[in-house]
């Protein structure tokens, strides 16, 4: 039951936002009493913390699945972006990440500390792969580009209220990041990926 509550809460938090969803909402969606939820979670903050841990795990499992397809480095980035768009498109206009930072800053900072560490590792592996494939320039300072990219992405998520605006800016950031690193072959692949989104 505990796992079912975490799963349903995660789904509702991503769809409607961390602030908007109440314990009553979760109980109603699951057709259980609020008392049952409080049997496992003494307050909403603990449930949010457990839910963000689950989402973090799910995100990284999906990233691992995409990386395992062994597409080229640029295509891989675009596929991961698409996965994030599908996973984090909510029916409210306010971004779940923005809500988490605003209303539950301690949980947000804990989540972000883990995310920065794992994303930095993934960004690094993607850049190294792109260099091997001759899509990214061999003379790149990898540490600097990893830092540039996660600073851009996390800044967008932290400061953009609207989900749609956030996704639009993330695409711009991905294009900016890729163009800055690419060889002529990489630029051609980037244009190919951008065309898929436009059409």
Short mmCIF file of N, CA and C in Angstrom, two decimals:
data_model
loop_
_atom_site.label_atom_id
_atom_site.label_comp_id
_atom_site.label_asym_id
_atom_site.label_seq_id
_atom_site.Cartn_x
_atom_site.Cartn_y
_atom_site.Cartn_z
N UNK A 1 0.83 -1.21 0.00
CA UNK A 1 0.00 0.00 0.00
C UNK A 1 0.86 1.26 0.00
N UNK A 2 1.96 1.21 0.76
CA UNK A 2 2.85 2.37 0.82
C UNK A 2 3.36 2.75 -0.58
N UNK A 3 3.81 1.73 -1.33
CA UNK A 3 4.33 1.96 -2.68
C UNK A 3 3.24 2.52 -3.60
N UNK A 4 2.00 2.00 -3.44
CA UNK A 4 0.89 2.48 -4.27
C UNK A 4 0.59 3.95 -3.98
N UNK A 5 0.65 4.33 -2.71
CA UNK A 5 0.40 5.73 -2.32
C UNK A 5 1.49 6.63 -2.92
N UNK A 6 2.75 6.21 -2.81
CA UNK A 6 3.87 7.01 -3.37
C UNK A 6 3.69 7.17 -4.88
N UNK A 7 3.34 6.06 -5.54
CA UNK A 7 3.17 6.08 -6.99
C UNK A 7 2.05 7.04 -7.42
N UNK A 8 0.89 6.95 -6.76
CA UNK A 8 -0.25 7.81 -7.09
C UNK A 8 0.07 9.27 -6.77
N UNK A 9 0.71 9.50 -5.62
CA UNK A 9 1.07 10.87 -5.22
C UNK A 9 2.03 11.48 -6.23
N UNK A 10 3.03 10.71 -6.68
CA UNK A 10 4.01 11.19 -7.68
C UNK A 10 3.30 11.63 -8.94
N UNK A 11 2.38 10.78 -9.39
CA UNK A 11 1.61 11.06 -10.61
C UNK A 11 0.83 12.37 -10.47
N UNK A 12 0.16 12.55 -9.33
CA UNK A 12 -0.64 13.76 -9.10
C UNK A 12 0.23 15.00 -8.92
N UNK A 13 1.35 14.86 -8.21
CA UNK A 13 2.25 16.00 -8.01
C UNK A 13 2.79 16.51 -9.34
N UNK A 14 3.16 15.58 -10.24
CA UNK A 14 3.70 15.98 -11.55
C UNK A 14 2.61 16.59 -12.43
N UNK A 15 1.41 16.08 -12.30
CA UNK A 15 0.31 16.54 -13.14
C UNK A 15 -0.26 17.87 -12.67
N UNK A 16 -0.41 18.01 -11.34
CA UNK A 16 -1.11 19.18 -10.79
C UNK A 16 -0.23 20.11 -9.96
N UNK A 17 0.97 19.66 -9.62
CA UNK A 17 1.87 20.50 -8.84
C UNK A 17 1.90 20.09 -7.38
N UNK A 18 3.04 20.32 -6.73
CA UNK A 18 3.25 19.90 -5.35
C UNK A 18 2.37 20.65 -4.36
N UNK A 19 2.16 21.94 -4.61
CA UNK A 19 1.38 22.76 -3.69
C UNK A 19 -0.12 22.45 -3.83
N UNK A 20 -0.56 22.25 -5.06
CA UNK A 20 -1.99 22.10 -5.35
C UNK A 20 -2.60 20.82 -4.78
N UNK A 21 -1.85 19.73 -4.80
CA UNK A 21 -2.39 18.43 -4.42
C UNK A 21 -2.42 18.29 -2.89
N UNK A 22 -3.57 17.89 -2.35
CA UNK A 22 -3.72 17.68 -0.91
C UNK A 22 -3.77 16.19 -0.60
N UNK A 23 -3.65 15.86 0.68
CA UNK A 23 -3.78 14.47 1.11
C UNK A 23 -5.18 13.96 0.78
N UNK A 24 -6.19 14.83 0.88
CA UNK A 24 -7.57 14.46 0.52
C UNK A 24 -7.66 14.06 -0.96
N UNK A 25 -6.96 14.84 -1.82
CA UNK A 25 -6.97 14.53 -3.26
C UNK A 25 -6.42 13.12 -3.52
N UNK A 26 -5.29 12.82 -2.86
CA UNK A 26 -4.64 11.52 -3.06
C UNK A 26 -5.56 10.40 -2.56
N UNK A 27 -6.15 10.60 -1.37
CA UNK A 27 -7.06 9.60 -0.80
C UNK A 27 -8.26 9.39 -1.73
N UNK A 28 -8.83 10.49 -2.23
CA UNK A 28 -9.97 10.42 -3.15
C UNK A 28 -9.66 9.67 -4.43
N UNK A 29 -8.49 9.96 -5.00
CA UNK A 29 -8.06 9.29 -6.24
C UNK A 29 -7.88 7.78 -6.03
N UNK A 30 -7.46 7.41 -4.82
CA UNK A 30 -7.17 6.00 -4.55
C UNK A 30 -8.36 5.27 -3.92
N UNK A 31 -9.42 6.02 -3.60
CA UNK A 31 -10.59 5.44 -2.92
C UNK A 31 -10.21 4.80 -1.58
N UNK A 32 -9.35 5.51 -0.85
CA UNK A 32 -8.98 5.06 0.50
C UNK A 32 -9.20 6.24 1.45
N UNK A 33 -9.11 5.99 2.74
CA UNK A 33 -9.30 7.08 3.70
C UNK A 33 -7.97 7.83 3.88
N UNK A 34 -8.10 9.09 4.29
CA UNK A 34 -6.91 9.90 4.57
C UNK A 34 -6.11 9.27 5.71
N UNK A 35 -6.84 8.61 6.62
CA UNK A 35 -6.21 7.94 7.77
C UNK A 35 -5.21 6.88 7.30
N UNK A 36 -5.55 6.19 6.20
CA UNK A 36 -4.66 5.15 5.64
C UNK A 36 -3.35 5.78 5.18
N UNK A 37 -3.44 6.96 4.56
CA UNK A 37 -2.22 7.65 4.10
C UNK A 37 -1.36 8.04 5.31
N UNK A 38 -2.02 8.58 6.33
CA UNK A 38 -1.27 9.02 7.53
C UNK A 38 -0.68 7.86 8.32
N UNK A 39 -1.17 6.66 8.06
CA UNK A 39 -0.58 5.46 8.69
C UNK A 39 0.87 5.27 8.21
N UNK A 40 1.11 5.64 6.94
CA UNK A 40 2.44 5.47 6.33
C UNK A 40 3.26 6.76 6.29
N UNK A 41 2.58 7.90 6.22
CA UNK A 41 3.28 9.19 6.09
C UNK A 41 2.69 10.18 7.10
N UNK A 42 3.52 10.62 8.04
CA UNK A 42 2.97 11.48 9.10
C UNK A 42 2.63 12.88 8.60
N UNK A 43 3.20 13.29 7.45
CA UNK A 43 2.81 14.59 6.87
C UNK A 43 3.08 14.60 5.35
N UNK A 44 2.60 15.63 4.70
CA UNK A 44 2.71 15.75 3.24
C UNK A 44 4.17 15.87 2.80
N UNK A 45 4.99 16.55 3.60
CA UNK A 45 6.41 16.76 3.23
C UNK A 45 7.14 15.42 3.06
N UNK A 46 6.86 14.47 3.97
CA UNK A 46 7.53 13.17 3.87
C UNK A 46 7.06 12.44 2.61
N UNK A 47 5.77 12.56 2.30
CA UNK A 47 5.24 11.94 1.07
C UNK A 47 5.86 12.58 -0.17
N UNK A 48 6.04 13.90 -0.15
CA UNK A 48 6.68 14.60 -1.27
C UNK A 48 8.12 14.11 -1.44
N UNK A 49 8.82 13.98 -0.31
CA UNK A 49 10.22 13.52 -0.36
C UNK A 49 10.32 12.12 -0.97
N UNK A 50 9.44 11.21 -0.54
CA UNK A 50 9.42 9.84 -1.07
C UNK A 50 9.05 9.86 -2.56
N UNK A 51 8.12 10.73 -2.92
CA UNK A 51 7.67 10.82 -4.32
C UNK A 51 8.77 11.33 -5.23
N UNK A 52 9.50 12.35 -4.77
CA UNK A 52 10.59 12.90 -5.60
C UNK A 52 11.71 11.87 -5.76
N UNK A 53 11.93 11.05 -4.73
CA UNK A 53 12.93 9.97 -4.83
C UNK A 53 12.51 8.97 -5.90
N UNK A 54 11.21 8.63 -5.91
CA UNK A 54 10.69 7.69 -6.92
C UNK A 54 10.83 8.26 -8.33
N UNK A 55 10.45 9.54 -8.50
CA UNK A 55 10.53 10.18 -9.83
C UNK A 55 11.98 10.24 -10.29
N UNK A 56 12.89 10.60 -9.37
CA UNK A 56 14.33 10.65 -9.66
C UNK A 56 14.80 9.29 -10.20
N UNK A 57 14.37 8.21 -9.52
CA UNK A 57 14.75 6.84 -9.94
C UNK A 57 14.18 6.52 -11.32
N UNK A 58 12.90 6.86 -11.54
CA UNK A 58 12.25 6.59 -12.83
C UNK A 58 12.94 7.33 -13.97
N UNK A 59 13.25 8.61 -13.73
CA UNK A 59 13.91 9.44 -14.75
C UNK A 59 15.23 8.80 -15.16
N UNK A 60 16.03 8.39 -14.18
CA UNK A 60 17.35 7.85 -14.51
C UNK A 60 17.28 6.46 -15.13
N UNK A 61 16.23 5.71 -14.81
CA UNK A 61 16.03 4.42 -15.49
C UNK A 61 15.69 4.65 -16.97
N UNK A 62 14.87 5.66 -17.25
CA UNK A 62 14.50 5.97 -18.65
C UNK A 62 15.73 6.49 -19.40
N UNK A 63 16.52 7.35 -18.75
CA UNK A 63 17.75 7.85 -19.39
C UNK A 63 18.66 6.67 -19.74
N UNK A 64 18.82 5.73 -18.80
CA UNK A 64 19.66 4.55 -19.05
C UNK A 64 19.14 3.74 -20.25
N UNK A 65 17.81 3.62 -20.35
CA UNK A 65 17.19 2.89 -21.47
C UNK A 65 17.49 3.58 -22.79
N UNK A 66 17.39 4.93 -22.81
CA UNK A 66 17.66 5.70 -24.04
C UNK A 66 19.13 5.59 -24.41
N UNK A 67 20.02 5.72 -23.43
CA UNK A 67 21.47 5.62 -23.69
C UNK A 67 21.81 4.22 -24.24
N UNK A 68 21.14 3.19 -23.71
CA UNK A 68 21.40 1.81 -24.14
C UNK A 68 21.05 1.57 -25.61
N UNK A 69 20.20 2.44 -26.20
CA UNK A 69 19.86 2.30 -27.63
C UNK A 69 21.07 2.57 -28.51
N UNK A 70 22.05 3.27 -27.94
CA UNK A 70 23.31 3.58 -28.63
C UNK A 70 23.11 4.42 -29.89
N UNK A 71 22.17 5.36 -29.86
CA UNK A 71 22.06 6.35 -30.93
C UNK A 71 23.21 7.34 -30.79
N UNK A 72 23.39 8.20 -31.81
CA UNK A 72 24.49 9.16 -31.68
C UNK A 72 24.19 10.16 -30.55
N UNK A 73 25.24 10.85 -30.10
CA UNK A 73 25.15 11.71 -28.91
C UNK A 73 24.08 12.80 -29.03
N UNK A 74 23.92 13.38 -30.21
CA UNK A 74 22.96 14.47 -30.39
C UNK A 74 21.53 13.93 -30.39
N UNK A 75 21.30 12.84 -31.10
CA UNK A 75 19.97 12.21 -31.10
C UNK A 75 19.58 11.79 -29.68
N UNK A 76 20.54 11.26 -28.95
CA UNK A 76 20.33 10.83 -27.56
C UNK A 76 19.80 12.00 -26.72
N UNK A 77 20.44 13.17 -26.83
CA UNK A 77 20.01 14.36 -26.08
C UNK A 77 18.58 14.76 -26.43
N UNK A 78 18.23 14.70 -27.70
CA UNK A 78 16.88 15.08 -28.13
C UNK A 78 15.84 14.08 -27.64
N UNK A 79 16.21 12.79 -27.63
CA UNK A 79 15.28 11.78 -27.12
C UNK A 79 15.03 11.97 -25.63
N UNK A 80 16.09 12.29 -24.89
CA UNK A 80 15.95 12.51 -23.45
C UNK A 80 15.10 13.74 -23.18
N UNK A 81 15.29 14.79 -23.99
CA UNK A 81 14.47 15.99 -23.84
C UNK A 81 12.98 15.67 -24.07
N UNK A 82 12.71 14.85 -25.09
CA UNK A 82 11.34 14.46 -25.41
C UNK A 82 10.71 13.68 -24.24
N UNK A 83 11.52 12.81 -23.63
CA UNK A 83 11.05 12.04 -22.47
C UNK A 83 10.67 12.98 -21.33
N UNK A 84 11.51 13.99 -21.08
CA UNK A 84 11.22 14.96 -20.02
C UNK A 84 9.93 15.72 -20.32
N UNK A 85 9.75 16.10 -21.59
CA UNK A 85 8.53 16.82 -21.99
C UNK A 85 7.29 15.99 -21.70
N UNK A 86 7.35 14.70 -22.05
CA UNK A 86 6.20 13.82 -21.83
C UNK A 86 5.95 13.59 -20.34
N UNK A 87 7.02 13.43 -19.60
CA UNK A 87 6.90 13.10 -18.18
C UNK A 87 6.44 14.29 -17.34
N UNK A 88 6.91 15.48 -17.71
CA UNK A 88 6.65 16.65 -16.87
C UNK A 88 5.63 17.63 -17.44
N UNK A 89 4.90 17.22 -18.48
CA UNK A 89 3.84 18.09 -18.97
C UNK A 89 2.65 17.94 -18.06
N UNK A 90 2.34 19.00 -17.33
CA UNK A 90 1.21 18.90 -16.40
C UNK A 90 0.03 19.71 -16.90
N UNK A 91 -1.13 19.47 -16.29
CA UNK A 91 -2.34 20.16 -16.75
C UNK A 91 -2.44 21.57 -16.17
N UNK A 92 -1.67 21.86 -15.12
CA UNK A 92 -1.62 23.22 -14.58
C UNK A 92 -0.52 23.96 -15.33
N UNK A 93 -0.57 25.28 -15.31
CA UNK A 93 0.46 26.02 -16.04
C UNK A 93 1.75 26.15 -15.24
N UNK A 94 1.64 26.01 -13.93
CA UNK A 94 2.81 26.20 -13.08
C UNK A 94 3.68 24.94 -13.06
N UNK A 95 4.96 25.12 -13.34
CA UNK A 95 5.89 23.99 -13.40
C UNK A 95 6.03 23.31 -12.04
N UNK A 96 6.01 21.95 -11.98
CA UNK A 96 6.15 21.25 -10.70
C UNK A 96 7.48 21.56 -10.01
N UNK A 97 8.54 21.70 -10.82
CA UNK A 97 9.88 21.99 -10.25
C UNK A 97 9.87 23.37 -9.58
N UNK A 98 9.25 24.34 -10.26
CA UNK A 98 9.17 25.70 -9.72
C UNK A 98 8.38 25.68 -8.41
N UNK A 99 7.26 24.94 -8.39
CA UNK A 99 6.44 24.83 -7.17
C UNK A 99 7.22 24.19 -6.03
N UNK A 100 7.98 23.16 -6.36
CA UNK A 100 8.77 22.47 -5.34
C UNK A 100 9.79 23.42 -4.72
N UNK A 101 10.46 24.21 -5.55
CA UNK A 101 11.45 25.16 -5.05
C UNK A 101 10.81 26.24 -4.18
N UNK A 102 9.66 26.72 -4.64
CA UNK A 102 9.00 27.83 -3.94
C UNK A 102 8.39 27.40 -2.59
N UNK A 103 7.73 26.26 -2.58
CA UNK A 103 6.97 25.87 -1.39
C UNK A 103 7.66 24.85 -0.48
N UNK A 104 8.61 24.08 -1.07
CA UNK A 104 9.31 23.06 -0.27
C UNK A 104 10.82 23.15 -0.57
N UNK A 105 11.44 24.29 -0.22
CA UNK A 105 12.84 24.53 -0.62
C UNK A 105 13.84 23.50 -0.11
N UNK A 106 13.62 22.97 1.11
CA UNK A 106 14.58 21.99 1.65
C UNK A 106 14.57 20.70 0.83
N UNK A 107 13.37 20.24 0.47
CA UNK A 107 13.26 19.03 -0.35
C UNK A 107 13.87 19.32 -1.73
N UNK A 108 13.56 20.50 -2.26
CA UNK A 108 14.07 20.89 -3.59
C UNK A 108 15.60 20.84 -3.61
N UNK A 109 16.24 21.42 -2.60
CA UNK A 109 17.71 21.47 -2.59
C UNK A 109 18.32 20.08 -2.45
N UNK A 110 17.65 19.23 -1.68
CA UNK A 110 18.14 17.85 -1.53
C UNK A 110 18.07 17.12 -2.88
N UNK A 111 16.93 17.28 -3.57
CA UNK A 111 16.73 16.65 -4.88
C UNK A 111 17.75 17.18 -5.88
N UNK A 112 17.94 18.52 -5.90
CA UNK A 112 18.85 19.14 -6.87
C UNK A 112 20.31 18.73 -6.66
N UNK A 113 20.69 18.53 -5.39
CA UNK A 113 22.07 18.09 -5.11
C UNK A 113 22.33 16.75 -5.79
N UNK A 114 21.36 15.84 -5.65
CA UNK A 114 21.48 14.52 -6.31
C UNK A 114 21.46 14.66 -7.83
N UNK A 115 20.53 15.50 -8.32
CA UNK A 115 20.36 15.67 -9.77
C UNK A 115 21.63 16.23 -10.42
N UNK A 116 22.21 17.26 -9.81
CA UNK A 116 23.40 17.89 -10.40
C UNK A 116 24.52 16.87 -10.52
N UNK A 117 24.69 16.06 -9.48
CA UNK A 117 25.74 15.04 -9.50
C UNK A 117 25.50 14.02 -10.63
N UNK A 118 24.28 13.50 -10.71
CA UNK A 118 23.98 12.47 -11.72
C UNK A 118 23.94 13.05 -13.13
N UNK A 119 23.34 14.25 -13.26
CA UNK A 119 23.26 14.87 -14.60
C UNK A 119 24.65 15.25 -15.11
N UNK A 120 25.50 15.73 -14.22
CA UNK A 120 26.87 16.08 -14.62
C UNK A 120 27.58 14.87 -15.21
N UNK A 121 27.40 13.72 -14.58
CA UNK A 121 28.01 12.48 -15.06
C UNK A 121 27.45 12.10 -16.44
N UNK A 122 26.14 12.23 -16.58
CA UNK A 122 25.51 11.90 -17.86
C UNK A 122 25.92 12.89 -18.96
N UNK A 123 25.96 14.21 -18.65
CA UNK A 123 26.39 15.22 -19.63
C UNK A 123 27.82 14.92 -20.08
N UNK A 124 28.68 14.57 -19.12
CA UNK A 124 30.09 14.27 -19.43
C UNK A 124 30.18 13.09 -20.39
N UNK A 125 29.45 12.01 -20.09
CA UNK A 125 29.49 10.82 -20.95
C UNK A 125 28.97 11.13 -22.35
N UNK A 126 27.94 12.00 -22.42
CA UNK A 126 27.38 12.36 -23.72
C UNK A 126 28.41 13.16 -24.54
N UNK A 127 29.11 14.08 -23.89
CA UNK A 127 30.13 14.89 -24.61
C UNK A 127 31.27 14.00 -25.08
N UNK A 128 31.72 13.10 -24.21
CA UNK A 128 32.82 12.19 -24.59
C UNK A 128 32.41 11.31 -25.78
N UNK A 129 31.15 10.85 -25.76
CA UNK A 129 30.63 10.03 -26.85
C UNK A 129 30.59 10.85 -28.15
N UNK A 130 30.08 12.10 -28.07
CA UNK A 130 30.00 12.97 -29.24
C UNK A 130 31.36 13.27 -29.85
N UNK A 131 32.37 13.40 -29.00
CA UNK A 131 33.75 13.63 -29.50
C UNK A 131 34.23 12.39 -30.26
N UNK A 132 33.96 11.21 -29.69
CA UNK A 132 34.36 9.95 -30.37
C UNK A 132 33.68 9.81 -31.72
N UNK A 133 32.45 10.31 -31.82
CA UNK A 133 31.68 10.20 -33.06
C UNK A 133 31.97 11.33 -34.05
N UNK A 134 32.88 12.23 -33.67
CA UNK A 134 33.23 13.39 -34.49
C UNK A 134 32.05 14.36 -34.68
N UNK A 135 31.09 14.32 -33.74
CA UNK A 135 29.96 15.27 -33.78
C UNK A 135 30.30 16.51 -32.95
N UNK A 136 31.10 16.31 -31.89
CA UNK A 136 31.57 17.43 -31.06
C UNK A 136 33.07 17.62 -31.28
N UNK A 137 33.52 18.86 -31.10
CA UNK A 137 34.94 19.18 -31.32
C UNK A 137 35.84 18.49 -30.29
N UNK A 138 36.98 18.03 -30.77
CA UNK A 138 37.91 17.29 -29.90
C UNK A 138 38.60 18.18 -28.88
N UNK A 139 38.62 19.51 -29.14
CA UNK A 139 39.37 20.42 -28.25
C UNK A 139 38.51 21.00 -27.11
N UNK A 140 37.32 20.45 -26.89
CA UNK A 140 36.42 20.99 -25.86
C UNK A 140 37.00 20.80 -24.46
N UNK A 141 36.78 21.81 -23.60
CA UNK A 141 37.05 21.65 -22.18
C UNK A 141 35.78 21.04 -21.58
N UNK A 142 35.79 19.72 -21.40
CA UNK A 142 34.57 19.00 -21.03
C UNK A 142 33.98 19.51 -19.70
N UNK A 143 34.84 19.72 -18.69
CA UNK A 143 34.36 20.20 -17.38
C UNK A 143 33.58 21.50 -17.52
N UNK A 144 34.10 22.42 -18.33
CA UNK A 144 33.45 23.73 -18.51
C UNK A 144 32.10 23.56 -19.20
N UNK A 145 32.04 22.74 -20.25
CA UNK A 145 30.78 22.56 -20.99
C UNK A 145 29.71 21.84 -20.16
N UNK A 146 30.15 20.89 -19.33
CA UNK A 146 29.22 20.22 -18.41
C UNK A 146 28.61 21.27 -17.48
N UNK A 147 29.48 22.10 -16.93
CA UNK A 147 29.02 23.13 -15.97
C UNK A 147 28.11 24.15 -16.64
N UNK A 148 28.49 24.61 -17.83
CA UNK A 148 27.66 25.56 -18.59
C UNK A 148 26.24 25.00 -18.77
N UNK A 149 26.18 23.73 -19.20
CA UNK A 149 24.89 23.16 -19.58
C UNK A 149 23.99 22.95 -18.36
N UNK A 150 24.54 22.37 -17.28
CA UNK A 150 23.64 22.17 -16.14
C UNK A 150 23.25 23.48 -15.48
N UNK A 151 24.13 24.51 -15.56
CA UNK A 151 23.77 25.83 -15.03
C UNK A 151 22.60 26.40 -15.82
N UNK A 152 22.66 26.29 -17.14
CA UNK A 152 21.57 26.76 -18.01
C UNK A 152 20.26 26.04 -17.70
N UNK A 153 20.30 24.69 -17.72
CA UNK A 153 19.09 23.89 -17.55
C UNK A 153 18.46 24.10 -16.18
N UNK A 154 19.29 24.04 -15.12
CA UNK A 154 18.73 24.18 -13.78
C UNK A 154 18.23 25.60 -13.52
N UNK A 155 18.88 26.59 -14.12
CA UNK A 155 18.41 27.98 -13.96
C UNK A 155 17.03 28.15 -14.60
N UNK A 156 16.85 27.54 -15.77
CA UNK A 156 15.54 27.60 -16.44
C UNK A 156 14.46 26.98 -15.54
N UNK A 157 14.75 25.79 -15.01
CA UNK A 157 13.77 25.08 -14.17
C UNK A 157 13.47 25.81 -12.86
N UNK A 158 14.48 26.46 -12.31
CA UNK A 158 14.31 27.15 -11.03
C UNK A 158 13.54 28.46 -11.15
N UNK A 159 13.65 29.11 -12.30
CA UNK A 159 13.12 30.48 -12.40
C UNK A 159 11.91 30.63 -13.32
N UNK A 160 11.56 29.58 -14.07
CA UNK A 160 10.46 29.70 -15.02
C UNK A 160 9.19 29.08 -14.43
N UNK A 161 8.17 29.90 -14.26
CA UNK A 161 6.92 29.43 -13.65
C UNK A 161 6.17 28.52 -14.61
N UNK A 162 6.02 28.97 -15.86
CA UNK A 162 5.20 28.24 -16.83
C UNK A 162 5.93 27.01 -17.37
N UNK A 163 5.19 25.90 -17.39
CA UNK A 163 5.72 24.64 -17.92
C UNK A 163 6.06 24.76 -19.41
N UNK A 164 5.12 25.38 -20.17
CA UNK A 164 5.33 25.53 -21.63
C UNK A 164 6.55 26.39 -21.92
N UNK A 165 6.67 27.47 -21.18
CA UNK A 165 7.81 28.39 -21.36
C UNK A 165 9.12 27.67 -21.01
N UNK A 166 9.07 26.88 -19.96
CA UNK A 166 10.24 26.12 -19.52
C UNK A 166 10.71 25.15 -20.61
N UNK A 167 9.77 24.43 -21.22
CA UNK A 167 10.12 23.48 -22.28
C UNK A 167 10.69 24.18 -23.51
N UNK A 168 10.12 25.35 -23.83
CA UNK A 168 10.60 26.14 -24.98
C UNK A 168 12.05 26.59 -24.74
N UNK A 169 12.31 27.08 -23.53
CA UNK A 169 13.66 27.55 -23.18
C UNK A 169 14.65 26.39 -23.14
N UNK A 170 14.20 25.23 -22.66
CA UNK A 170 15.09 24.07 -22.60
C UNK A 170 15.51 23.62 -24.00
N UNK A 171 14.61 23.71 -24.96
CA UNK A 171 14.96 23.37 -26.35
C UNK A 171 15.98 24.37 -26.88
N UNK A 172 15.78 25.65 -26.60
CA UNK A 172 16.74 26.69 -27.01
C UNK A 172 18.10 26.42 -26.38
N UNK A 173 18.09 26.04 -25.09
CA UNK A 173 19.35 25.76 -24.38
C UNK A 173 20.07 24.56 -25.00
N UNK A 174 19.29 23.53 -25.36
CA UNK A 174 19.88 22.34 -25.98
C UNK A 174 20.49 22.68 -27.34
N UNK A 175 19.79 23.49 -28.11
CA UNK A 175 20.34 23.91 -29.42
C UNK A 175 21.60 24.74 -29.23
N UNK A 176 21.56 25.68 -28.31
CA UNK A 176 22.70 26.56 -28.00
C UNK A 176 23.92 25.73 -27.58
N UNK A 177 23.70 24.80 -26.66
CA UNK A 177 24.75 23.92 -26.13
C UNK A 177 25.35 23.07 -27.25
N UNK A 178 24.47 22.49 -28.09
CA UNK A 178 24.94 21.60 -29.16
C UNK A 178 25.72 22.38 -30.22
N UNK A 179 25.18 23.53 -30.63
CA UNK A 179 25.89 24.35 -31.64
C UNK A 179 27.27 24.76 -31.15
N UNK A 180 27.36 25.10 -29.87
CA UNK A 180 28.64 25.56 -29.31
C UNK A 180 29.71 24.47 -29.35
N UNK A 181 29.29 23.21 -29.30
CA UNK A 181 30.25 22.10 -29.24
C UNK A 181 30.50 21.43 -30.58
N UNK A 182 29.60 21.64 -31.55
CA UNK A 182 29.57 20.78 -32.73
C UNK A 182 30.63 21.04 -33.79
N UNK A 183 30.98 19.95 -34.45
CA UNK A 183 31.76 19.99 -35.69
C UNK A 183 30.72 20.22 -36.82
N UNK A 184 31.16 20.43 -38.08
CA UNK A 184 30.19 20.54 -39.18
C UNK A 184 29.24 19.33 -39.26
N UNK A 185 29.77 18.14 -38.98
CA UNK A 185 28.94 16.92 -38.97
C UNK A 185 27.88 17.00 -37.86
N UNK A 186 28.29 17.53 -36.72
CA UNK A 186 27.37 17.70 -35.59
C UNK A 186 26.27 18.70 -35.89
N UNK A 187 26.62 19.79 -36.58
CA UNK A 187 25.63 20.81 -36.96
C UNK A 187 24.58 20.19 -37.89
N UNK A 188 25.03 19.36 -38.82
CA UNK A 188 24.10 18.69 -39.75
C UNK A 188 23.14 17.79 -38.98
N UNK A 189 23.66 17.06 -37.98
CA UNK A 189 22.81 16.19 -37.16
C UNK A 189 21.84 17.02 -36.31
N UNK A 190 22.33 18.13 -35.78
CA UNK A 190 21.48 19.03 -34.99
C UNK A 190 20.30 19.54 -35.83
N UNK A 191 20.59 20.00 -37.05
CA UNK A 191 19.52 20.51 -37.94
C UNK A 191 18.49 19.41 -38.22
N UNK A 192 18.97 18.20 -38.38
CA UNK A 192 18.08 17.05 -38.64
C UNK A 192 17.13 16.83 -37.44
N UNK A 193 17.67 16.91 -36.24
CA UNK A 193 16.86 16.71 -35.03
C UNK A 193 15.87 17.85 -34.82
N UNK A 194 16.29 19.08 -35.12
CA UNK A 194 15.40 20.25 -34.97
C UNK A 194 14.24 20.17 -35.96
N UNK A 195 14.53 19.69 -37.16
CA UNK A 195 13.51 19.56 -38.20
C UNK A 195 12.41 18.59 -37.75
N UNK A 196 12.81 17.52 -37.03
CA UNK A 196 11.84 16.54 -36.53
C UNK A 196 10.85 17.18 -35.56
N UNK A 197 11.32 18.14 -34.78
CA UNK A 197 10.45 18.80 -33.79
C UNK A 197 9.50 19.76 -34.50
N UNK A 198 10.01 20.51 -35.48
CA UNK A 198 9.21 21.51 -36.18
C UNK A 198 8.11 20.84 -37.01
N UNK A 199 8.44 19.70 -37.67
CA UNK A 199 7.45 19.04 -38.54
C UNK A 199 6.54 18.10 -37.78
#
